[in-house]
CSV table of N, CA and C in Angstrom, one decimal:
chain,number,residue,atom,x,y,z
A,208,UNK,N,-113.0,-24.9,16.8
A,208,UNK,CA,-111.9,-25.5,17.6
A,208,UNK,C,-112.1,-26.9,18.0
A,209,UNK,N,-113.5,-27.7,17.4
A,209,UNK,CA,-113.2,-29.2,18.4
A,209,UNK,C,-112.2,-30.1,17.2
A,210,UNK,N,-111.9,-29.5,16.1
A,210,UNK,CA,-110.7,-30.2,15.7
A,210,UNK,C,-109.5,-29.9,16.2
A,211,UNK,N,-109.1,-28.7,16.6
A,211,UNK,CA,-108.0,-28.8,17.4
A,211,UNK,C,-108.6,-29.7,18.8
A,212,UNK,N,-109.1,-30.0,18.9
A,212,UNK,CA,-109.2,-30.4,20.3
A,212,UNK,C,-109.0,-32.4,20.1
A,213,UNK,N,-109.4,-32.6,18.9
A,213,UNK,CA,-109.5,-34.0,18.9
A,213,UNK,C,-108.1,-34.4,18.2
A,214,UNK,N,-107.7,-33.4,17.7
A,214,UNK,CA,-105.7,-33.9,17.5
A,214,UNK,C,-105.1,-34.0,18.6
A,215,UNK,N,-105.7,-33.3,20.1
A,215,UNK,CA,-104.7,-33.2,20.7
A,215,UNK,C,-105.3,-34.4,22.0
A,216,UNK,N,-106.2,-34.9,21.9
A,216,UNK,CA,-107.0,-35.7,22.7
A,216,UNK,C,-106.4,-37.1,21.7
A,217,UNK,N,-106.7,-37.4,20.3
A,217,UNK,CA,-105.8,-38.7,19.6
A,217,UNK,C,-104.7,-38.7,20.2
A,218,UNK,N,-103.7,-37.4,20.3
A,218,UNK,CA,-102.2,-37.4,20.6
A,218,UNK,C,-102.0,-38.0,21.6
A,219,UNK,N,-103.1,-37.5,22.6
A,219,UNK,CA,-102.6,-37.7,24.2
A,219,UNK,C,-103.1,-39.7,24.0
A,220,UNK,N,-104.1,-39.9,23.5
A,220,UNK,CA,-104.5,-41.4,23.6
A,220,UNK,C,-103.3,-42.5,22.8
A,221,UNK,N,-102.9,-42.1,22.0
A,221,UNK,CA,-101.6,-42.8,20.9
A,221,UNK,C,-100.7,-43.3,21.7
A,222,UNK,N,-100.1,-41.5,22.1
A,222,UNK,CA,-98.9,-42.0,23.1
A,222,UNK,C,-99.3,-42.7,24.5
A,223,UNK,N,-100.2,-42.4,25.0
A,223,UNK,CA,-100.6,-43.1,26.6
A,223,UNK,C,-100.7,-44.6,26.2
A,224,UNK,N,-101.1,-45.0,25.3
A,224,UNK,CA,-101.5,-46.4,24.8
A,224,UNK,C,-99.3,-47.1,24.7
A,225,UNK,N,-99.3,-46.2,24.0
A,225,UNK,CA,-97.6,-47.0,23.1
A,225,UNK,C,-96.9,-46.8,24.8
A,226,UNK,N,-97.0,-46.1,25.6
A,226,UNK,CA,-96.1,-46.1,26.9
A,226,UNK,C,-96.3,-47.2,27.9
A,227,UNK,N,-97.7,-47.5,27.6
A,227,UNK,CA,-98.1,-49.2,28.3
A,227,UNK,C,-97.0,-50.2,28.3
A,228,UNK,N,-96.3,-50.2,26.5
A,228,UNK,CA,-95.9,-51.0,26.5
A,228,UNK,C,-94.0,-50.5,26.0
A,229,UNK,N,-93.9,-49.6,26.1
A,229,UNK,CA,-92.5,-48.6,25.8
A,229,UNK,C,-91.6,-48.1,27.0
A,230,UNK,N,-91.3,-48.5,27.9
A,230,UNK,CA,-90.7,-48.2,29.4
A,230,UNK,C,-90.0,-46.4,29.2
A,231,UNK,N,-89.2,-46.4,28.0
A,231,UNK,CA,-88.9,-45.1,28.0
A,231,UNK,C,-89.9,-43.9,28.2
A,232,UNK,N,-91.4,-44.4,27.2
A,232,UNK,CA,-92.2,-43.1,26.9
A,232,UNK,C,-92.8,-42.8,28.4
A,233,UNK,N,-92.5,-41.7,29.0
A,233,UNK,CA,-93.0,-41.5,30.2
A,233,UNK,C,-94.0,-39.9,29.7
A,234,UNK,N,-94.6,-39.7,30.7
A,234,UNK,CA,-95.6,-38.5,31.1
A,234,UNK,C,-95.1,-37.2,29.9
A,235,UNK,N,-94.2,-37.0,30.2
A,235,UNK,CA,-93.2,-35.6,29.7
A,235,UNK,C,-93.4,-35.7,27.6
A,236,UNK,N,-93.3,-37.1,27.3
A,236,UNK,CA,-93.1,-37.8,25.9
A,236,UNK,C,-94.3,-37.7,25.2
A,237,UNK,N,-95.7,-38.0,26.7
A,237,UNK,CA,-96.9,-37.9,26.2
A,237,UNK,C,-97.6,-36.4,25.6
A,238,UNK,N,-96.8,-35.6,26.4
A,238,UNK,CA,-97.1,-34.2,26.3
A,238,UNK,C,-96.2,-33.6,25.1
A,239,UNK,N,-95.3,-34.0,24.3
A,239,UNK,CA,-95.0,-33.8,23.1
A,239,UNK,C,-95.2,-34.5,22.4
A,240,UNK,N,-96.4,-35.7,22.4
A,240,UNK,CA,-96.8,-36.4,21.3
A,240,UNK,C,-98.2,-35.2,20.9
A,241,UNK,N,-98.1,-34.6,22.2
A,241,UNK,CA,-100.1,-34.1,22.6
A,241,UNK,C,-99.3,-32.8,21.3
A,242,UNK,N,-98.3,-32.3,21.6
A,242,UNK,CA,-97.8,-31.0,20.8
A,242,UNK,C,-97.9,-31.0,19.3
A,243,UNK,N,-96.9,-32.3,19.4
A,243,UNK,CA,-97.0,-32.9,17.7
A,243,UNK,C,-98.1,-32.5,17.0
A,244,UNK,N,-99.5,-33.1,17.8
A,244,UNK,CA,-100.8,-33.2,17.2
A,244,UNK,C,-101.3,-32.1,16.7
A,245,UNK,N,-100.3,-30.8,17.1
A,245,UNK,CA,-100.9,-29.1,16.7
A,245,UNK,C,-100.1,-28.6,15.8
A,246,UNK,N,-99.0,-29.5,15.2
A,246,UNK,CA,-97.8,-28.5,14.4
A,246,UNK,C,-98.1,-28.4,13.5
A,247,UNK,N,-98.9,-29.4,12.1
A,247,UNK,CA,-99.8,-29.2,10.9
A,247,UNK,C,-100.3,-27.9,11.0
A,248,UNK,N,-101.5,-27.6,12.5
A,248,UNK,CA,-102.2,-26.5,12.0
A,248,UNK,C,-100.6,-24.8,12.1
A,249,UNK,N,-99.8,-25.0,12.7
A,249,UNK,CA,-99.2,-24.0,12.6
A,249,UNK,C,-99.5,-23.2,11.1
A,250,UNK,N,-100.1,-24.3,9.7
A,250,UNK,CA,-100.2,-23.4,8.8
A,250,UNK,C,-101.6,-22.1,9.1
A,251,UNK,N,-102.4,-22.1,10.3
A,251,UNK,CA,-103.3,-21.2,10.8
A,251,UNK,C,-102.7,-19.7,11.2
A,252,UNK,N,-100.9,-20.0,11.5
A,252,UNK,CA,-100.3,-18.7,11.8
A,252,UNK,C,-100.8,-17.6,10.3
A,253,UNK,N,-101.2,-17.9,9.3
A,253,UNK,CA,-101.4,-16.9,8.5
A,253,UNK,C,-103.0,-16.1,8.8
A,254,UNK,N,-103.9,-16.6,10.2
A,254,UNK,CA,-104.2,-15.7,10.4
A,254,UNK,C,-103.9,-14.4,10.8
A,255,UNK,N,-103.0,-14.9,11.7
A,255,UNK,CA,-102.3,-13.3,12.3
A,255,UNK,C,-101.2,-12.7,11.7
A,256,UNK,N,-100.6,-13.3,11.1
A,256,UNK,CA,-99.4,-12.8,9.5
A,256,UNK,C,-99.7,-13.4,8.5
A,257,UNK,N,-100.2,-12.8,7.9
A,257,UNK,CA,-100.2,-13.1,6.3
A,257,UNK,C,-99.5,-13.5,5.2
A,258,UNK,N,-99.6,-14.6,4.9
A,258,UNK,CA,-98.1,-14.6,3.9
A,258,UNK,C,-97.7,-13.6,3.1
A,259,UNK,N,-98.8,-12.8,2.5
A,259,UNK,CA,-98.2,-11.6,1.5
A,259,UNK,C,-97.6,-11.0,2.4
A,260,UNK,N,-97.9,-10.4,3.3
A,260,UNK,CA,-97.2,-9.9,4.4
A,260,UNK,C,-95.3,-9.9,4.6
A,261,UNK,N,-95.3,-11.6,5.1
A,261,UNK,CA,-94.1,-12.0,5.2
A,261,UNK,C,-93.4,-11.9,3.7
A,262,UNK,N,-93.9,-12.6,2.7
A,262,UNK,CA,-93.7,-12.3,1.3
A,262,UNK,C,-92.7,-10.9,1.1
A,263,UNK,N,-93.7,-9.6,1.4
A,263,UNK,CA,-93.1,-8.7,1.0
A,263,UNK,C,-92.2,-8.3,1.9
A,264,UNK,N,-91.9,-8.3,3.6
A,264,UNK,CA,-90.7,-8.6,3.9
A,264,UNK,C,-90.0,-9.1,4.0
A,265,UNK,N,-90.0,-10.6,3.6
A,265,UNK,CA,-88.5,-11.2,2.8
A,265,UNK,C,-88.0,-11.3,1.5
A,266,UNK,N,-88.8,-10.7,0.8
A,266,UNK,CA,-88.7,-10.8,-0.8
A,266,UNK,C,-88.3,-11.6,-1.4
A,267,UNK,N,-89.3,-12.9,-0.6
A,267,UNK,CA,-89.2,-14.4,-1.6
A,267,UNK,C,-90.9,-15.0,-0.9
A,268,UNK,N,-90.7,-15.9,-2.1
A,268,UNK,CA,-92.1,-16.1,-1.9
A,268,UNK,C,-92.4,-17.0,-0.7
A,269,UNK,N,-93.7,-16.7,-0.1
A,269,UNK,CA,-93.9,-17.5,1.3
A,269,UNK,C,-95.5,-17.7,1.5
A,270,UNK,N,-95.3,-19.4,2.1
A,270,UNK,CA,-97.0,-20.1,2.2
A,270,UNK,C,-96.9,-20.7,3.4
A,271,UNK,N,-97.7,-20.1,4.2
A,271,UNK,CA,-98.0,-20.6,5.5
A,271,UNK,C,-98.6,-22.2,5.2
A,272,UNK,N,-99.1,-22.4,4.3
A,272,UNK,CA,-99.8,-23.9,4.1
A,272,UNK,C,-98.6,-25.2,4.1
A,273,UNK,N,-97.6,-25.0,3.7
A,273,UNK,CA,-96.4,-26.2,3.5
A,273,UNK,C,-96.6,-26.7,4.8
A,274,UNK,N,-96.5,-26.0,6.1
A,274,UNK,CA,-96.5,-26.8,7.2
A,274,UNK,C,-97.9,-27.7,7.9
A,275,UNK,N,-98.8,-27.9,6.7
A,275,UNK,CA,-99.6,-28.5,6.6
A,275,UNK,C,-99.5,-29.6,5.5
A,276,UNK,N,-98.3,-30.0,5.4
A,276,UNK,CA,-98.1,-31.2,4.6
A,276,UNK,C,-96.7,-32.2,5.2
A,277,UNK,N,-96.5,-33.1,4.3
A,277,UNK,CA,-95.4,-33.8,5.0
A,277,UNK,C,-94.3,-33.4,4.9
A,278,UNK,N,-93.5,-32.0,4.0
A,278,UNK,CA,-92.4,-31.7,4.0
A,278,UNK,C,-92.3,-30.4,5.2
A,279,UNK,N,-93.5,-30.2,5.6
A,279,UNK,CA,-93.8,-29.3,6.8
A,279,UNK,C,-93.7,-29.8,7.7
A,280,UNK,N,-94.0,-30.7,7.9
A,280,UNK,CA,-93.9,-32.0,9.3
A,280,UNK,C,-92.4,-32.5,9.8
A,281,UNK,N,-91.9,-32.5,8.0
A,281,UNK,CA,-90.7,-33.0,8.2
A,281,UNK,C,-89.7,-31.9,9.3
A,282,UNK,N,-89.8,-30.8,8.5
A,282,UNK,CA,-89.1,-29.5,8.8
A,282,UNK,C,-89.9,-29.2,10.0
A,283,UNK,N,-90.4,-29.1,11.0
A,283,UNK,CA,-91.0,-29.1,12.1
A,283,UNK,C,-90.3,-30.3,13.6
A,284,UNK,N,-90.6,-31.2,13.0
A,284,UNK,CA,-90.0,-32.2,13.7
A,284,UNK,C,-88.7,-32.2,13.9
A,285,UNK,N,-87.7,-32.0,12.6
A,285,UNK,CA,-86.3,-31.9,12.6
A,285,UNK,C,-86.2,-30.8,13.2
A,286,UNK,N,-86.5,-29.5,13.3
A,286,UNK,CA,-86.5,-28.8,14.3
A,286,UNK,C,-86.8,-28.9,15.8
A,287,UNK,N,-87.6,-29.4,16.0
A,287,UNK,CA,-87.7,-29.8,17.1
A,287,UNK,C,-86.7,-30.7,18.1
A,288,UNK,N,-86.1,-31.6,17.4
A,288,UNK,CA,-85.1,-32.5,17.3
A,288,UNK,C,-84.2,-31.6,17.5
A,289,UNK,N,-83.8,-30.5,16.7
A,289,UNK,CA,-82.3,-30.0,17.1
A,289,UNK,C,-82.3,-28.9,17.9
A,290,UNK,N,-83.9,-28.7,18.6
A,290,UNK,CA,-83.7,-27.6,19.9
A,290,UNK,C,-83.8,-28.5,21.5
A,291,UNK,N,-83.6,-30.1,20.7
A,291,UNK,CA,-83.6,-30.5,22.3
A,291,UNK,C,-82.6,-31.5,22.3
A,292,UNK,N,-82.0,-31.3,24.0
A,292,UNK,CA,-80.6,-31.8,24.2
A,292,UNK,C,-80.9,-33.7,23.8
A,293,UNK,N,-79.5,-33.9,23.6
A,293,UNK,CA,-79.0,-34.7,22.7
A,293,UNK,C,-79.9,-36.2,23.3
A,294,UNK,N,-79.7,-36.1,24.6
A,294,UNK,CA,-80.5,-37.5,25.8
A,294,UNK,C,-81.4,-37.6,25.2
A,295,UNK,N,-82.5,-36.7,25.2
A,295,UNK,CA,-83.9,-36.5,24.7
A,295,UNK,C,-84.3,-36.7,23.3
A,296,UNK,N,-83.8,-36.3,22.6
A,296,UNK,CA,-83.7,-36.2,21.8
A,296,UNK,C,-84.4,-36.9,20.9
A,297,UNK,N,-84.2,-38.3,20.2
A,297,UNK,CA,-85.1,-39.3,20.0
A,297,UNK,C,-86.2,-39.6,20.5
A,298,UNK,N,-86.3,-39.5,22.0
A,298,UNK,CA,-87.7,-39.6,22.4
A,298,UNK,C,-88.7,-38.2,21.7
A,299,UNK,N,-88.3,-37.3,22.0
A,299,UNK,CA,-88.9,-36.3,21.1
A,299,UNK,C,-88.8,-36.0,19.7
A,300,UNK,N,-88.2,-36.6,18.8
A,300,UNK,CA,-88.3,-36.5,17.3
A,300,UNK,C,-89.6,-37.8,17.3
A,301,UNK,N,-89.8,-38.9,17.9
A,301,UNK,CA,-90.5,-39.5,17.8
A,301,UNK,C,-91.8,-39.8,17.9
A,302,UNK,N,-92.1,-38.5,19.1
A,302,UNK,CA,-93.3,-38.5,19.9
A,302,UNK,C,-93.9,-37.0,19.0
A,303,UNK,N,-93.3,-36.2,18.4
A,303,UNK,CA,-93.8,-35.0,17.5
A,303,UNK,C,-94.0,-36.0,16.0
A,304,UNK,N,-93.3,-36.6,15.6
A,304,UNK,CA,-93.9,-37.4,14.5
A,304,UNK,C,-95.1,-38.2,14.8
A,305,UNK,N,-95.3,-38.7,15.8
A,305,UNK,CA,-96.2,-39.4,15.9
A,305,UNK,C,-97.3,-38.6,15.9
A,306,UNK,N,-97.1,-37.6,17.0
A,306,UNK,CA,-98.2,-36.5,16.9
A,306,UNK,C,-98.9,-35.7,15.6
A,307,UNK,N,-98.0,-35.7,15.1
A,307,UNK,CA,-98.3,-34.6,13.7
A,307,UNK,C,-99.1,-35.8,12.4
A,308,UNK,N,-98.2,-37.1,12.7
A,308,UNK,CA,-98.9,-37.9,11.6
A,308,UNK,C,-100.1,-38.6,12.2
A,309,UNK,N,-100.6,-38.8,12.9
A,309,UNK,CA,-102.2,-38.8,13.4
A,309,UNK,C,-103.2,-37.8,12.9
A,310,UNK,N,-102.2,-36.2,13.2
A,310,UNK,CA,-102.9,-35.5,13.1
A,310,UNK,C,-102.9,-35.2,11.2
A,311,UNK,N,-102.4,-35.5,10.6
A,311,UNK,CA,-102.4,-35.8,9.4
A,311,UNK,C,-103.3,-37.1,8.9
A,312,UNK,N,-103.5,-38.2,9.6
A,312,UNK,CA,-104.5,-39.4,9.0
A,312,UNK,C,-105.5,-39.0,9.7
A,313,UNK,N,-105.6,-38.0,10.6
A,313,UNK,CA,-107.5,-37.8,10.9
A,313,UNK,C,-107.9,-36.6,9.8
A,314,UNK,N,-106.8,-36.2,9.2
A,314,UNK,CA,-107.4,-35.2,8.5
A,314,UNK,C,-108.0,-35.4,7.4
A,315,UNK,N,-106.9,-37.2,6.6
A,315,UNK,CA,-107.3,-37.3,5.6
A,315,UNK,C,-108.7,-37.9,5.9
A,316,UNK,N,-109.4,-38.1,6.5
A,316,UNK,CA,-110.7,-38.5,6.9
A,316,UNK,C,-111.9,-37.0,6.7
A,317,UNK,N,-111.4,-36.2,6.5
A,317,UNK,CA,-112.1,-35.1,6.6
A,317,UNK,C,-112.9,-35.1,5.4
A,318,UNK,N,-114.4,-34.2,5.2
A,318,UNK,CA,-115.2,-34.2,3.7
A,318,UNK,C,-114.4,-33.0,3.3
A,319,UNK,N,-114.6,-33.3,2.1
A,319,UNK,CA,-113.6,-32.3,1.0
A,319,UNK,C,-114.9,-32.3,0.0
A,320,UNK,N,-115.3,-30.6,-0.9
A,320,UNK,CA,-115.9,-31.0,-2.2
A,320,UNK,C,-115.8,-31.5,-2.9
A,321,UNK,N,-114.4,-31.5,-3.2
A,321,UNK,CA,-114.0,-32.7,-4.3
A,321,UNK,C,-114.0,-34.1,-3.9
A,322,UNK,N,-113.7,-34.2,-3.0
A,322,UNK,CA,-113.4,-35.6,-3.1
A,322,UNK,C,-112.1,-36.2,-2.1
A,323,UNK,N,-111.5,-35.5,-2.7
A,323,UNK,CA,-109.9,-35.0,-2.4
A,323,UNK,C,-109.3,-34.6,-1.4
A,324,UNK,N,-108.4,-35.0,-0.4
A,324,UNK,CA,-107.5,-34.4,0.6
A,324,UNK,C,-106.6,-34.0,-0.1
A,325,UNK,N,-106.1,-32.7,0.5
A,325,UNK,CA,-104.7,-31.8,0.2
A,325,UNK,C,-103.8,-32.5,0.2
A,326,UNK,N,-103.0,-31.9,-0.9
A,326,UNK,CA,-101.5,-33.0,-1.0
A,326,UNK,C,-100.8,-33.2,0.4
A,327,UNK,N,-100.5,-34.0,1.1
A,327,UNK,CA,-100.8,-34.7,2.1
A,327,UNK,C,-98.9,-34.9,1.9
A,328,UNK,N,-98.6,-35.5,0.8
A,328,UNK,CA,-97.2,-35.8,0.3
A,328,UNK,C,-96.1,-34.9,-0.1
A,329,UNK,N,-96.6,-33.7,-0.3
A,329,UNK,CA,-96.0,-32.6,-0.9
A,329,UNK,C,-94.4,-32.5,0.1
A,330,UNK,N,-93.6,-32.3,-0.2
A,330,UNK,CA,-92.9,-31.8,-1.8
A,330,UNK,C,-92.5,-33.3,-2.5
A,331,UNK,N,-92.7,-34.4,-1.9
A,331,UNK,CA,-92.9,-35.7,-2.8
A,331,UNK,C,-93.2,-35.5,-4.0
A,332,UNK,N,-94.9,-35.4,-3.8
A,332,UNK,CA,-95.6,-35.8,-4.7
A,332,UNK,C,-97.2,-34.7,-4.7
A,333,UNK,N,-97.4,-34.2,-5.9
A,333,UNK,CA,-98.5,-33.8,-5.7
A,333,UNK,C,-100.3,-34.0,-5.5
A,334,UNK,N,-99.7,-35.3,-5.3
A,334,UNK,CA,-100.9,-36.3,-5.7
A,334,UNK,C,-102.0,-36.3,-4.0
A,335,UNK,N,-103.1,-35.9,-4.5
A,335,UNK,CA,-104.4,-35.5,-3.6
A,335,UNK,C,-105.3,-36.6,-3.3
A,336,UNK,N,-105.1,-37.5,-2.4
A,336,UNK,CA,-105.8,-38.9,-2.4
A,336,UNK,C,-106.9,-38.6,-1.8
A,337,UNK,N,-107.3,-39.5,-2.4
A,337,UNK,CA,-109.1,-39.9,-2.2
A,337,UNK,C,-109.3,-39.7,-0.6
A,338,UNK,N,-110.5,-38.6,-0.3
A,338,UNK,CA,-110.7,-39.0,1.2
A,338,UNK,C,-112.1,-39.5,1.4
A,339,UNK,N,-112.3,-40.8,2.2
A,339,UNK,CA,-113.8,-41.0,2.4
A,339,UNK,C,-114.9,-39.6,3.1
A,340,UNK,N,-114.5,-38.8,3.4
A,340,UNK,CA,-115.6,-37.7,3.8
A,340,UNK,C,-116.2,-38.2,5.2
A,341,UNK,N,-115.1,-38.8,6.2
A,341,UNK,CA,-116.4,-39.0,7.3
A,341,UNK,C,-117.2,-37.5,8.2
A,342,UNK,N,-116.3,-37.1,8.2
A,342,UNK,CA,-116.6,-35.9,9.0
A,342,UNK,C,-116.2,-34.7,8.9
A,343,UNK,N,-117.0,-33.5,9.1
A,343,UNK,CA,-116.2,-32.2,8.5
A,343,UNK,C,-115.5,-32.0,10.2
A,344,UNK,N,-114.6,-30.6,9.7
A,344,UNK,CA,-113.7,-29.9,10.7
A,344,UNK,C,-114.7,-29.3,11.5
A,345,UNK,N,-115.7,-28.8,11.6
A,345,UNK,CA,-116.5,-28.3,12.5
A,345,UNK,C,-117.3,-28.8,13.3
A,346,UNK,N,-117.4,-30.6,12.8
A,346,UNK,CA,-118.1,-31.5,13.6
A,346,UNK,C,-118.1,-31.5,15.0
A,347,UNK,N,-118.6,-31.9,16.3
A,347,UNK,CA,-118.0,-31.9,17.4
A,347,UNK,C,-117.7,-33.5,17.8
A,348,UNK,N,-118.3,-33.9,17.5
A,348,UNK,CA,-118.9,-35.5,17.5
A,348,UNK,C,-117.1,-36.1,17.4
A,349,UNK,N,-116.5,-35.9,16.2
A,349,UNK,CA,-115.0,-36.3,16.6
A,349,UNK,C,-114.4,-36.1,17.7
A,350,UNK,N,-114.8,-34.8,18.0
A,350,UNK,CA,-113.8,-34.4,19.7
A,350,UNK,C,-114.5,-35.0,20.4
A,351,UNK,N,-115.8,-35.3,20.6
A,351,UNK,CA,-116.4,-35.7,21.9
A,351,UNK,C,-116.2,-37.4,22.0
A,352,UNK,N,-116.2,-38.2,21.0
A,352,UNK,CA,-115.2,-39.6,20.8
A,352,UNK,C,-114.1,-39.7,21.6
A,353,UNK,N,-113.1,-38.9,20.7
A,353,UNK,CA,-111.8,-38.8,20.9
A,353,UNK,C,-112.3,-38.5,22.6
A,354,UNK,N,-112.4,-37.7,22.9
A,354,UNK,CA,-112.3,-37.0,24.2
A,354,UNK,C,-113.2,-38.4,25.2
A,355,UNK,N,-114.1,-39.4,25.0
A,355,UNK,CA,-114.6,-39.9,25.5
A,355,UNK,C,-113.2,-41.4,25.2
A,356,UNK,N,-112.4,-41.8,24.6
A,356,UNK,CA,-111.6,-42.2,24.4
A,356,UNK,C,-110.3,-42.3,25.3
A,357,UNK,N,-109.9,-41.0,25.2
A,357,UNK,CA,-108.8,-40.3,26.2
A,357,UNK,C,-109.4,-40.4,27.9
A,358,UNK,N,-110.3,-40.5,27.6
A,358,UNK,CA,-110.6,-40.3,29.4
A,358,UNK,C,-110.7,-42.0,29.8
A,359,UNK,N,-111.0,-42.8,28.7
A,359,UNK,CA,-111.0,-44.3,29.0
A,359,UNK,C,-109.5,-44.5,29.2
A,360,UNK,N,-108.8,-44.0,28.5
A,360,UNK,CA,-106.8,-44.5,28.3
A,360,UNK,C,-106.7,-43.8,29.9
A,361,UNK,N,-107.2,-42.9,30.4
A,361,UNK,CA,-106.5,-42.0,30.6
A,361,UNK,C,-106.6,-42.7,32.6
A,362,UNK,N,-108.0,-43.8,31.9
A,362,UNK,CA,-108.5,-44.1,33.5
A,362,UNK,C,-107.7,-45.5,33.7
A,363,UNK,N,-107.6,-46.1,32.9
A,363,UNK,CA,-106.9,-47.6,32.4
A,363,UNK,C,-105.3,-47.1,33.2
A,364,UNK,N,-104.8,-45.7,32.3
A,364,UNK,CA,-103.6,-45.7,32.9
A,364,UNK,C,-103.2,-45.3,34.3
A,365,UNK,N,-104.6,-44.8,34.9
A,365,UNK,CA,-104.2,-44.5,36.0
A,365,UNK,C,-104.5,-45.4,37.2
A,366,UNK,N,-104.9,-46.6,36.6
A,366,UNK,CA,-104.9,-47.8,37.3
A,366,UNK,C,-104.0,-48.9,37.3
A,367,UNK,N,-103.2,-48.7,36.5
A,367,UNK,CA,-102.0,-49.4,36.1
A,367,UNK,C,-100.8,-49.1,37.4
């Protein structure tokens, strides 16, 4: 879990940082940037439903993984976007993009065997770019940064 924890500690530091200087993004904006930062892993729902699972009761094929790429992001976010009232609206298509695509450039940071981060671009493109390998998903050392990060934004902002 300290990768979930460091998507959503980036989230919370991105947006507290951009609200400094953004009069709209208030408290409410920062807490769906923090959300954003977890809708990638929604492809984890296939621990508790399986895609063969869903597969065999919709009788078409189904991959919990898409929402771990950018055409899953896309479709996440536009959702998100059309379950909130019209005011809001932009502020929150903006602050879930934001969130999800952090949480997609700390991923491509991740060690891979190959070499390689998951198609990142898909349904683009299936092209697997190069990732430097700083850190695996199990590390804690990311969250304890990130988290030592967020408490600095977090003290900055609350002296402002």
């Amino acid at each position: 879990m300290p990768e979930l924890l460091t998507h959503v500690l980036v989230g919370f530091t991105l947006a507290t940082v951009l609200s400094w200087y953004t009069r709209w993004l208030t408290a409410p904006y920062v807490t769906v940037a923090m959300v954003g930062a977890v809708t990638p892993d929604l492809s984890r729902f296939d621990l508790l439903f399986p895609a063969k699972a869903i597969e065999a009761a919709l009788g078409i094929p189904f991959d919990w993984w898409a929402f771990h790429t950018l055409g899953g992001t896309v479709l996440v976010v536009a959702l998100g976007g059309l379950l909130t009232p019209t005011a809001y609206r932009r502020g929150v298509v903006a602050m879930l993009a934001l969130g999800a695509l952090s949480h997609h450039g700390l991923d491509l940071l991740l060690v891979n065997p190959s070499g390689y981060a998951y198609p990142v671009f898909w349904p683009l493109t299936q092209y697997h770019p190069p990732t430097p390998g700083f850190y695996l998903s199990s590390d804690r050392w990311p969250a304890f940064f990130a988290g030592v990060g967020a408490t600095v934004v977090w003290a900055i902002d609350h002296r402002r």
